[in-house]
């Protein structure tokens, strides 16, 4: 985990966020339990690198005005057309505090189940979990290599550690295996 450097935002008027984005920076907000919320800006390249390496809900070391903060990326807002990051929300964390996050589902072995003409219908791309910061996974794998037509994968079928609790309905469907109508 590398350090990411930020600076406190001084200008809150009008279109200051747009001006910050034009300079190659991303505006953000940092909040926590025993702290006042404050606005900051961070380099877009640094933030993209950390999100690429550690995931969109990563734990980072944010240094703002030479003060280190261990933070959790709570939300990343993207432009709907260009998909560039336009805002980031970060929450300061402590080791013993439980955090809640949407973790992406990584479908593995999909090519084996689709070679026989089956289709994988993905119903969910992420699942909401709660855990301590050091147990936070980057993603959750779902193995589809042994799937057959008619197989149904539910949230309850996810294999995760006992220290992680799932906040979604365990009966909700995450993937279905069906067959193309033209092959029936």
PDB file of N, CA, C and O in Angstrom, residues 40-71:
ATOM      1  N   UNK A  40     -10.781  17.867   0.015  1.00  0.00           N
ATOM      2  CA  UNK A  40      -9.405  17.812  -0.446  1.00  0.00           C
ATOM      3  C   UNK A  40      -9.401  17.538  -1.939  1.00  0.00           C
ATOM      4  O   UNK A  40     -10.419  17.264  -2.549  1.00  0.00           O
ATOM      5  N   UNK A  41      -8.218  17.595  -2.523  1.00  0.00           N
ATOM      6  CA  UNK A  41      -8.026  17.242  -3.930  1.00  0.00           C
ATOM      7  C   UNK A  41      -6.801  16.350  -4.017  1.00  0.00           C
ATOM      8  O   UNK A  41      -5.872  16.465  -3.222  1.00  0.00           O
ATOM      9  N   UNK A  42      -6.836  15.425  -4.979  1.00  0.00           N
ATOM     10  CA  UNK A  42      -5.767  14.451  -5.150  1.00  0.00           C
ATOM     11  C   UNK A  42      -5.509  14.287  -6.639  1.00  0.00           C
ATOM     12  O   UNK A  42      -6.399  14.490  -7.460  1.00  0.00           O
ATOM     13  N   UNK A  43      -4.284  13.926  -6.988  1.00  0.00           N
ATOM     14  CA  UNK A  43      -3.920  13.736  -8.381  1.00  0.00           C
ATOM     15  C   UNK A  43      -4.740  12.599  -9.000  1.00  0.00           C
ATOM     16  O   UNK A  43      -4.856  11.517  -8.429  1.00  0.00           O
ATOM     17  N   UNK A  44      -5.302  12.855 -10.173  1.00  0.00           N
ATOM     18  CA  UNK A  44      -6.104  11.845 -10.862  1.00  0.00           C
ATOM     19  C   UNK A  44      -5.260  10.627 -11.235  1.00  0.00           C
ATOM     20  O   UNK A  44      -5.712   9.491 -11.119  1.00  0.00           O
ATOM     21  N   UNK A  45      -4.015  10.845 -11.657  1.00  0.00           N
ATOM     22  CA  UNK A  45      -3.146   9.738 -12.031  1.00  0.00           C
ATOM     23  C   UNK A  45      -2.819   8.846 -10.835  1.00  0.00           C
ATOM     24  O   UNK A  45      -2.857   7.620 -10.930  1.00  0.00           O
ATOM     25  N   UNK A  46      -2.507   9.455  -9.682  1.00  0.00           N
ATOM     26  CA  UNK A  46      -2.215   8.676  -8.478  1.00  0.00           C
ATOM     27  C   UNK A  46      -3.431   7.867  -8.047  1.00  0.00           C
ATOM     28  O   UNK A  46      -3.317   6.687  -7.703  1.00  0.00           O
ATOM     29  N   UNK A  47      -4.592   8.508  -8.046  1.00  0.00           N
ATOM     30  CA  UNK A  47      -5.815   7.837  -7.625  1.00  0.00           C
ATOM     31  C   UNK A  47      -6.165   6.693  -8.567  1.00  0.00           C
ATOM     32  O   UNK A  47      -6.498   5.591  -8.119  1.00  0.00           O
ATOM     33  N   UNK A  48      -6.059   6.915  -9.864  1.00  0.00           N
ATOM     34  CA  UNK A  48      -6.333   5.845 -10.832  1.00  0.00           C
ATOM     35  C   UNK A  48      -5.376   4.675 -10.658  1.00  0.00           C
ATOM     36  O   UNK A  48      -5.777   3.522 -10.758  1.00  0.00           O
ATOM     37  N   UNK A  49      -4.102   4.964 -10.405  1.00  0.00           N
ATOM     38  CA  UNK A  49      -3.119   3.903 -10.192  1.00  0.00           C
ATOM     39  C   UNK A  49      -3.479   3.056  -8.965  1.00  0.00           C
ATOM     40  O   UNK A  49      -3.460   1.832  -9.012  1.00  0.00           O
ATOM     41  N   UNK A  50      -3.845   3.707  -7.868  1.00  0.00           N
ATOM     42  CA  UNK A  50      -4.200   2.980  -6.645  1.00  0.00           C
ATOM     43  C   UNK A  50      -5.484   2.172  -6.821  1.00  0.00           C
ATOM     44  O   UNK A  50      -5.580   1.044  -6.351  1.00  0.00           O
ATOM     45  N   UNK A  51      -6.453   2.722  -7.514  1.00  0.00           N
ATOM     46  CA  UNK A  51      -7.703   1.996  -7.755  1.00  0.00           C
ATOM     47  C   UNK A  51      -7.441   0.811  -8.681  1.00  0.00           C
ATOM     48  O   UNK A  51      -7.980  -0.272  -8.479  1.00  0.00           O
ATOM     49  N   UNK A  52      -6.600   0.995  -9.674  1.00  0.00           N
ATOM     50  CA  UNK A  52      -6.254  -0.106 -10.581  1.00  0.00           C
ATOM     51  C   UNK A  52      -5.532  -1.231  -9.833  1.00  0.00           C
ATOM     52  O   UNK A  52      -5.810  -2.408 -10.042  1.00  0.00           O
ATOM     53  N   UNK A  53      -4.595  -0.872  -8.959  1.00  0.00           N
ATOM     54  CA  UNK A  53      -3.806  -1.870  -8.232  1.00  0.00           C
ATOM     55  C   UNK A  53      -4.560  -2.516  -7.081  1.00  0.00           C
ATOM     56  O   UNK A  53      -4.358  -3.699  -6.801  1.00  0.00           O
ATOM     57  N   UNK A  54      -5.402  -1.754  -6.374  1.00  0.00           N
ATOM     58  CA  UNK A  54      -6.008  -2.235  -5.137  1.00  0.00           C
ATOM     59  C   UNK A  54      -7.523  -2.370  -5.171  1.00  0.00           C
ATOM     60  O   UNK A  54      -8.110  -2.834  -4.209  1.00  0.00           O
ATOM     61  N   UNK A  55      -8.171  -1.940  -6.231  1.00  0.00           N
ATOM     62  CA  UNK A  55      -9.623  -2.044  -6.321  1.00  0.00           C
ATOM     63  C   UNK A  55     -10.315  -0.747  -5.945  1.00  0.00           C
ATOM     64  O   UNK A  55      -9.719   0.148  -5.343  1.00  0.00           O
ATOM     65  N   UNK A  56     -11.591  -0.675  -6.291  1.00  0.00           N
ATOM     66  CA  UNK A  56     -12.349   0.555  -6.086  1.00  0.00           C
ATOM     67  C   UNK A  56     -12.739   0.789  -4.629  1.00  0.00           C
ATOM     68  O   UNK A  56     -13.165   1.865  -4.261  1.00  0.00           O
ATOM     69  N   UNK A  57     -12.611  -0.218  -3.791  1.00  0.00           N
ATOM     70  CA  UNK A  57     -12.883  -0.062  -2.358  1.00  0.00           C
ATOM     71  C   UNK A  57     -11.632  -0.400  -1.568  1.00  0.00           C
ATOM     72  O   UNK A  57     -11.651  -1.189  -0.636  1.00  0.00           O
ATOM     73  N   UNK A  58     -10.537   0.217  -1.953  1.00  0.00           N
ATOM     74  CA  UNK A  58      -9.241  -0.082  -1.360  1.00  0.00           C
ATOM     75  C   UNK A  58      -9.024   0.682  -0.063  1.00  0.00           C
ATOM     76  O   UNK A  58      -9.700   1.663   0.232  1.00  0.00           O
ATOM     77  N   UNK A  59      -8.059   0.222   0.682  1.00  0.00           N
ATOM     78  CA  UNK A  59      -7.602   0.923   1.871  1.00  0.00           C
ATOM     79  C   UNK A  59      -6.270   1.564   1.501  1.00  0.00           C
ATOM     80  O   UNK A  59      -5.359   0.896   1.015  1.00  0.00           O
ATOM     81  N   UNK A  60      -6.180   2.873   1.707  1.00  0.00           N
ATOM     82  CA  UNK A  60      -5.011   3.645   1.290  1.00  0.00           C
ATOM     83  C   UNK A  60      -4.459   4.461   2.439  1.00  0.00           C
ATOM     84  O   UNK A  60      -5.145   4.709   3.427  1.00  0.00           O
ATOM     85  N   UNK A  61      -3.228   4.908   2.276  1.00  0.00           N
ATOM     86  CA  UNK A  61      -2.626   5.897   3.168  1.00  0.00           C
ATOM     87  C   UNK A  61      -2.721   7.241   2.470  1.00  0.00           C
ATOM     88  O   UNK A  61      -2.038   7.469   1.482  1.00  0.00           O
ATOM     89  N   UNK A  62      -3.580   8.113   2.953  1.00  0.00           N
ATOM     90  CA  UNK A  62      -3.777   9.442   2.381  1.00  0.00           C
ATOM     91  C   UNK A  62      -3.006  10.439   3.235  1.00  0.00           C
ATOM     92  O   UNK A  62      -3.198  10.491   4.451  1.00  0.00           O
ATOM     93  N   UNK A  63      -2.149  11.212   2.609  1.00  0.00           N
ATOM     94  CA  UNK A  63      -1.388  12.239   3.322  1.00  0.00           C
ATOM     95  C   UNK A  63      -1.886  13.595   2.843  1.00  0.00           C
ATOM     96  O   UNK A  63      -1.733  13.950   1.675  1.00  0.00           O
ATOM     97  N   UNK A  64      -2.516  14.334   3.770  1.00  0.00           N
ATOM     98  CA  UNK A  64      -3.036  15.666   3.467  1.00  0.00           C
ATOM     99  C   UNK A  64      -2.373  16.646   4.423  1.00  0.00           C
ATOM    100  O   UNK A  64      -2.487  16.496   5.644  1.00  0.00           O
ATOM    101  N   UNK A  65      -1.683  17.629   3.850  1.00  0.00           N
ATOM    102  CA  UNK A  65      -0.970  18.634   4.632  1.00  0.00           C
ATOM    103  C   UNK A  65      -0.024  17.981   5.645  1.00  0.00           C
ATOM    104  O   UNK A  65      -0.010  18.336   6.823  1.00  0.00           O
ATOM    105  N   UNK A  66       0.738  16.979   5.198  1.00  0.00           N
ATOM    106  CA  UNK A  66       1.720  16.232   5.981  1.00  0.00           C
ATOM    107  C   UNK A  66       1.113  15.457   7.151  1.00  0.00           C
ATOM    108  O   UNK A  66       1.818  15.027   8.050  1.00  0.00           O
ATOM    109  N   UNK A  67      -0.193  15.278   7.152  1.00  0.00           N
ATOM    110  CA  UNK A  67      -0.877  14.496   8.193  1.00  0.00           C
ATOM    111  C   UNK A  67      -1.368  13.185   7.570  1.00  0.00           C
ATOM    112  O   UNK A  67      -2.173  13.200   6.645  1.00  0.00           O
ATOM    113  N   UNK A  68      -0.864  12.026   8.056  1.00  0.00           N
ATOM    114  CA  UNK A  68      -1.273  10.746   7.463  1.00  0.00           C
ATOM    115  C   UNK A  68      -2.648  10.285   7.969  1.00  0.00           C
ATOM    116  O   UNK A  68      -2.991  10.487   9.126  1.00  0.00           O
ATOM    117  N   UNK A  69      -3.402   9.693   7.061  1.00  0.00           N
ATOM    118  CA  UNK A  69      -4.719   9.134   7.383  1.00  0.00           C
ATOM    119  C   UNK A  69      -4.824   7.770   6.718  1.00  0.00           C
ATOM    120  O   UNK A  69      -4.515   7.643   5.535  1.00  0.00           O
ATOM    121  N   UNK A  70      -5.258   6.774   7.462  1.00  0.00           N
ATOM    122  CA  UNK A  70      -5.555   5.479   6.862  1.00  0.00           C
ATOM    123  C   UNK A  70      -7.028   5.546   6.465  1.00  0.00           C
ATOM    124  O   UNK A  70      -7.900   5.712   7.320  1.00  0.00           O
ATOM    125  N   UNK A  71      -7.300   5.430   5.179  1.00  0.00           N
ATOM    126  CA  UNK A  71      -8.649   5.665   4.666  1.00  0.00           C
ATOM    127  C   UNK A  71      -9.142   4.484   3.838  1.00  0.00           C
ATOM    128  O   UNK A  71      -8.366   3.694   3.313  1.00  0.00           O
TER     129      UNK A  71
END
